mmCIF file of C-alpha atoms in Angstrom:
data_model
loop_
_atom_site.group_PDB
_atom_site.id
_atom_site.type_symbol
_atom_site.label_atom_id
_atom_site.label_comp_id
_atom_site.label_asym_id
_atom_site.label_seq_id
_atom_site.Cartn_x
_atom_site.Cartn_y
_atom_site.Cartn_z
ATOM 1 C CA UNK A 10 -24.281 -13.882 -16.341
ATOM 2 C CA UNK A 11 -20.989 -15.450 -16.605
ATOM 3 C CA UNK A 12 -20.408 -19.404 -14.992
ATOM 4 C CA UNK A 13 -18.688 -20.395 -12.340
ATOM 5 C CA UNK A 14 -14.910 -22.168 -14.286
ATOM 6 C CA UNK A 15 -14.674 -26.135 -13.049
ATOM 7 C CA UNK A 16 -12.051 -25.606 -10.838
ATOM 8 C CA UNK A 17 -13.342 -22.972 -8.690
ATOM 9 C CA UNK A 18 -16.326 -24.901 -7.519
ATOM 10 C CA UNK A 19 -14.330 -27.944 -7.519
ATOM 11 C CA UNK A 20 -11.726 -25.914 -4.374
ATOM 12 C CA UNK A 21 -14.189 -22.976 -3.097
ATOM 13 C CA UNK A 22 -11.927 -20.568 -1.567
ATOM 14 C CA UNK A 23 -11.823 -21.542 1.616
ATOM 15 C CA UNK A 24 -13.869 -19.332 4.839
ATOM 16 C CA UNK A 25 -12.478 -18.014 7.995
ATOM 17 C CA UNK A 26 -13.905 -16.208 9.878
ATOM 18 C CA UNK A 27 -12.649 -13.801 12.208
ATOM 19 C CA UNK A 28 -15.382 -13.426 16.126
ATOM 20 C CA UNK A 29 -15.647 -10.576 18.750
ATOM 21 C CA UNK A 30 -13.051 -12.437 20.382
ATOM 22 C CA UNK A 31 -9.843 -12.391 18.747
ATOM 23 C CA UNK A 32 -10.387 -15.818 16.962
ATOM 24 C CA UNK A 33 -10.533 -17.779 14.022
ATOM 25 C CA UNK A 34 -13.153 -19.930 12.740
ATOM 26 C CA UNK A 35 -12.032 -22.213 10.544
ATOM 27 C CA UNK A 36 -15.445 -22.946 8.536
ATOM 28 C CA UNK A 37 -13.493 -26.184 6.076
ATOM 29 C CA UNK A 38 -11.989 -28.395 9.077
ATOM 30 C CA UNK A 39 -14.794 -26.338 11.941
ATOM 31 C CA UNK A 40 -13.154 -26.113 14.372
ATOM 32 C CA UNK A 41 -10.844 -23.150 15.790
ATOM 33 C CA UNK A 42 -6.962 -22.209 14.250
ATOM 34 C CA UNK A 43 -4.114 -20.448 15.035
ATOM 35 C CA UNK A 44 -2.256 -16.731 13.880
ATOM 36 C CA UNK A 45 0.337 -19.669 12.101
ATOM 37 C CA UNK A 46 -2.233 -21.670 10.839
ATOM 38 C CA UNK A 47 -2.951 -19.196 8.796
ATOM 39 C CA UNK A 48 0.725 -18.747 8.113
ATOM 40 C CA UNK A 49 0.351 -22.129 6.909
ATOM 41 C CA UNK A 50 -1.424 -21.578 4.491
ATOM 42 C CA UNK A 51 -0.268 -18.941 3.339
ATOM 43 C CA UNK A 52 3.368 -21.511 2.963
ATOM 44 C CA UNK A 53 0.738 -24.238 1.362
ATOM 45 C CA UNK A 54 -0.862 -21.878 -1.129
ATOM 46 C CA UNK A 55 -4.067 -22.455 -0.455
ATOM 47 C CA UNK A 56 -6.474 -18.887 -1.195
ATOM 48 C CA UNK A 57 -8.746 -18.202 1.391
ATOM 49 C CA UNK A 58 -10.802 -15.214 2.563
ATOM 50 C CA UNK A 59 -11.351 -14.036 6.880
ATOM 51 C CA UNK A 60 -14.393 -12.407 6.849
ATOM 52 C CA UNK A 61 -15.326 -10.633 10.245
ATOM 53 C CA UNK A 62 -18.252 -13.323 11.589
ATOM 54 C CA UNK A 63 -21.279 -10.120 12.331
ATOM 55 C CA UNK A 64 -20.851 -7.617 9.331
ATOM 56 C CA UNK A 65 -19.004 -10.018 7.174
ATOM 57 C CA UNK A 66 -15.974 -7.671 6.366
ATOM 58 C CA UNK A 67 -12.710 -9.028 4.143
ATOM 59 C CA UNK A 68 -10.134 -8.553 7.512
ATOM 60 C CA UNK A 69 -7.796 -10.740 5.127
ATOM 61 C CA UNK A 70 -5.563 -8.003 4.257
ATOM 62 C CA UNK A 71 -5.594 -7.414 8.544
ATOM 63 C CA UNK A 72 -5.114 -10.685 8.675
ATOM 64 C CA UNK A 73 -1.327 -11.427 6.646
ATOM 65 C CA UNK A 74 -0.407 -7.585 7.803
ATOM 66 C CA UNK A 75 -0.633 -9.149 11.148
ATOM 67 C CA UNK A 76 0.752 -12.107 9.966
ATOM 68 C CA UNK A 77 3.858 -9.488 8.874
ATOM 69 C CA UNK A 78 3.991 -7.688 12.028
ATOM 70 C CA UNK A 79 4.670 -11.309 13.373
ATOM 71 C CA UNK A 80 7.121 -11.927 11.508
ATOM 72 C CA UNK A 81 8.879 -8.405 11.849
ATOM 73 C CA UNK A 82 9.672 -8.094 15.067
ATOM 74 C CA UNK A 83 11.321 -11.904 15.637
ATOM 75 C CA UNK A 84 14.260 -12.369 15.939
ATOM 76 C CA UNK A 85 15.497 -11.965 12.110
ATOM 77 C CA UNK A 86 13.443 -9.502 10.693
ATOM 78 C CA UNK A 87 12.756 -8.009 6.475
ATOM 79 C CA UNK A 88 12.573 -5.125 6.443
ATOM 80 C CA UNK A 89 15.611 -2.562 7.397
ATOM 81 C CA UNK A 90 14.311 0.590 9.614
ATOM 82 C CA UNK A 91 15.489 3.145 6.392
ATOM 83 C CA UNK A 92 12.781 0.880 4.226
ATOM 84 C CA UNK A 93 10.128 0.932 5.978
ATOM 85 C CA UNK A 94 10.474 4.634 6.807
ATOM 86 C CA UNK A 95 11.246 5.567 3.040
ATOM 87 C CA UNK A 96 7.446 3.092 2.746
ATOM 88 C CA UNK A 97 5.890 5.562 5.585
ATOM 89 C CA UNK A 98 6.622 8.651 3.145
ATOM 90 C CA UNK A 99 5.077 6.953 0.114
ATOM 91 C CA UNK A 100 2.016 6.918 1.348
ATOM 92 C CA UNK A 101 0.087 10.040 0.377
ATOM 93 C CA UNK A 102 2.528 10.898 -1.828
ATOM 94 C CA UNK A 103 1.779 11.046 -5.711
ATOM 95 C CA UNK A 104 3.617 8.766 -6.603
ATOM 96 C CA UNK A 105 2.486 6.063 -3.976
ATOM 97 C CA UNK A 106 0.921 3.888 -6.972
ATOM 98 C CA UNK A 107 3.466 3.391 -8.135
ATOM 99 C CA UNK A 108 5.582 2.387 -5.445
ATOM 100 C CA UNK A 109 2.885 0.199 -4.169
ATOM 101 C CA UNK A 110 3.140 -1.821 -7.958
ATOM 102 C CA UNK A 111 6.758 -1.602 -8.655
ATOM 103 C CA UNK A 112 7.695 -3.544 -5.020
ATOM 104 C CA UNK A 113 4.921 -5.809 -6.498
ATOM 105 C CA UNK A 114 6.288 -6.675 -8.713
ATOM 106 C CA UNK A 115 9.526 -6.731 -7.497
ATOM 107 C CA UNK A 116 8.680 -9.459 -4.922
ATOM 108 C CA UNK A 117 6.211 -11.512 -8.261
ATOM 109 C CA UNK A 118 10.210 -11.873 -10.110
ATOM 110 C CA UNK A 119 11.718 -12.019 -6.559
ATOM 111 C CA UNK A 120 9.949 -15.362 -6.329
ATOM 112 C CA UNK A 121 9.707 -16.134 -9.258
ATOM 113 C CA UNK A 122 14.182 -16.290 -10.097
ATOM 114 C CA UNK A 123 13.255 -18.623 -7.271
ATOM 115 C CA UNK A 124 11.253 -20.920 -8.357
ATOM 116 C CA UNK A 125 12.930 -21.394 -11.051
ATOM 117 C CA UNK A 126 16.223 -22.020 -9.236
ATOM 118 C CA UNK A 127 14.923 -24.443 -7.414
ATOM 119 C CA UNK A 128 13.595 -26.621 -10.358
ATOM 120 C CA UNK A 129 17.825 -26.524 -11.971
ATOM 121 C CA UNK A 130 18.437 -27.346 -8.584
ATOM 122 C CA UNK A 131 16.426 -30.542 -8.451
ATOM 123 C CA UNK A 132 17.146 -31.622 -11.372
ATOM 124 C CA UNK A 133 20.534 -31.328 -11.152
ATOM 125 C CA UNK A 134 21.331 -32.752 -7.650
ATOM 126 C CA UNK A 135 17.895 -33.842 -6.576
ATOM 127 C CA UNK A 136 16.181 -32.794 -3.550
ATOM 128 C CA UNK A 137 18.573 -30.007 -1.959
ATOM 129 C CA UNK A 138 18.452 -30.049 2.392
ATOM 130 C CA UNK A 139 16.968 -27.678 3.665
ATOM 131 C CA UNK A 140 19.092 -25.323 5.541
ATOM 132 C CA UNK A 141 18.673 -25.080 9.458
ATOM 133 C CA UNK A 142 20.160 -22.256 11.951
ATOM 134 C CA UNK A 143 22.340 -22.236 14.891
ATOM 135 C CA UNK A 144 21.546 -20.440 17.139
ATOM 136 C CA UNK A 145 22.487 -16.092 17.210
ATOM 137 C CA UNK A 146 23.661 -17.122 13.463
ATOM 138 C CA UNK A 147 22.445 -14.499 10.777
ATOM 139 C CA UNK A 148 20.777 -15.076 7.927
ATOM 140 C CA UNK A 149 21.517 -13.198 4.347
ATOM 141 C CA UNK A 150 18.076 -11.280 3.923
ATOM 142 C CA UNK A 151 18.189 -11.316 0.532
ATOM 143 C CA UNK A 152 14.982 -10.340 0.028
ATOM 144 C CA UNK A 153 15.479 -7.411 1.623
ATOM 145 C CA UNK A 154 17.606 -6.588 0.516
ATOM 146 C CA UNK A 155 16.050 -6.507 -2.904
ATOM 147 C CA UNK A 156 13.480 -4.849 -1.232
ATOM 148 C CA UNK A 157 15.420 -2.481 -0.322
ATOM 149 C CA UNK A 158 17.350 -1.967 -4.086
ATOM 150 C CA UNK A 159 13.860 -1.493 -5.373
ATOM 151 C CA UNK A 160 12.329 1.182 -3.432
ATOM 152 C CA UNK A 161 16.249 3.388 -4.042
ATOM 153 C CA UNK A 162 15.833 3.022 -7.916
ATOM 154 C CA UNK A 163 11.784 4.371 -7.662
ATOM 155 C CA UNK A 164 12.858 7.641 -5.654
ATOM 156 C CA UNK A 165 16.543 8.267 -8.243
ATOM 157 C CA UNK A 166 13.442 7.784 -10.669
ATOM 158 C CA UNK A 167 11.627 10.122 -9.053
ATOM 159 C CA UNK A 168 14.168 12.588 -8.545
ATOM 160 C CA UNK A 169 15.073 12.379 -12.615
ATOM 161 C CA UNK A 170 11.422 12.644 -13.243
ATOM 162 C CA UNK A 171 11.522 16.320 -11.494
ATOM 163 C CA UNK A 172 15.401 17.403 -12.609
ATOM 164 C CA UNK A 173 14.095 17.120 -16.751
ATOM 165 C CA UNK A 174 10.835 18.614 -15.593
ATOM 166 C CA UNK A 175 12.458 22.990 -13.937
ATOM 167 C CA UNK A 176 14.412 21.627 -17.135
ATOM 168 C CA UNK A 177 11.691 21.530 -19.665
ATOM 169 C CA UNK A 178 9.785 24.250 -17.914
ATOM 170 C CA UNK A 179 13.346 26.351 -16.665
ATOM 171 C CA UNK A 180 12.655 27.701 -21.229
ATOM 172 C CA UNK A 181 9.551 29.715 -20.567
ATOM 173 C CA UNK A 182 9.940 33.557 -19.715
ATOM 174 C CA UNK A 183 8.083 33.513 -15.715
ATOM 175 C CA UNK A 184 11.540 30.960 -14.855
ATOM 176 C CA UNK A 185 13.458 32.603 -16.450
ATOM 177 C CA UNK A 186 15.416 33.731 -12.626
ATOM 178 C CA UNK A 187 15.582 36.437 -10.016
ATOM 179 C CA UNK A 188 15.039 40.324 -11.513
ATOM 180 C CA UNK A 189 17.782 42.747 -11.626
ATOM 181 C CA UNK A 190 17.182 45.160 -8.434
ATOM 182 C CA UNK A 191 17.038 48.720 -9.275
ATOM 183 C CA UNK A 192 20.552 49.781 -8.195
ATOM 184 C CA UNK A 193 21.740 47.653 -10.655
ATOM 185 C CA UNK A 194 19.606 48.606 -13.354
ATOM 186 C CA UNK A 195 20.418 52.636 -12.485
ATOM 187 C CA UNK A 196 24.544 51.186 -12.912
ATOM 188 C CA UNK A 197 24.250 48.879 -16.027
ATOM 189 C CA UNK A 198 23.372 52.538 -18.366
ATOM 190 C CA UNK A 199 25.939 55.154 -16.630
ATOM 191 C CA UNK A 200 29.044 51.834 -17.213
ATOM 192 C CA UNK A 201 27.210 51.889 -21.359
ATOM 193 C CA UNK A 202 27.321 56.035 -21.024
ATOM 194 C CA UNK A 203 30.898 56.863 -20.111
ATOM 195 C CA UNK A 204 31.886 53.172 -22.602
ATOM 196 C CA UNK A 205 30.485 55.667 -25.224
ATOM 197 C CA UNK A 206 31.972 58.177 -23.775
ATOM 198 C CA UNK A 207 35.277 56.329 -23.872
ATOM 199 C CA UNK A 208 35.277 55.755 -27.548
ATOM 200 C CA UNK A 209 34.286 59.658 -28.633
ATOM 201 C CA UNK A 210 37.880 60.851 -26.946
#
């Protein structure tokens, strides 16, 4: 067996247990916590796992999706209706894996770019003030628009690959187009014969 890294041994994965009454129990402070507090752990980059208290099943993804659903149901959703529809269309699709990995890499690249921008801005201007929103003020949906363009790029790529595949196989005999009807086949020799007759004259 491989040795556990020293850093992991000092900072073990935080365990949160989910009970049948839907309550979440954080084993580190030994108390029940809310979904909003789980969100705070995500924002603080704290690694954790949510397990079913009875079966031990990993429920981390389900809890994260629940947090996203609550955020999207709020006043400032990140994903547009069209983008959500496009994502749904890729479940069970041949390119589902490509779409998932593409969005994951796009989010990571966007996040890294944002971090570098903030670090550079802090170096030049110092600590940046947090943006406060007035009631009813719209927030620029930068991330949602970025991902929506990324999803459209994948769809365009799929269409381009499909077009190229059709062009590639169009040269084979079995795809040379529909066969002419019998009437057309009979009319063609008659036309040739009449042309020969005219040439003799």
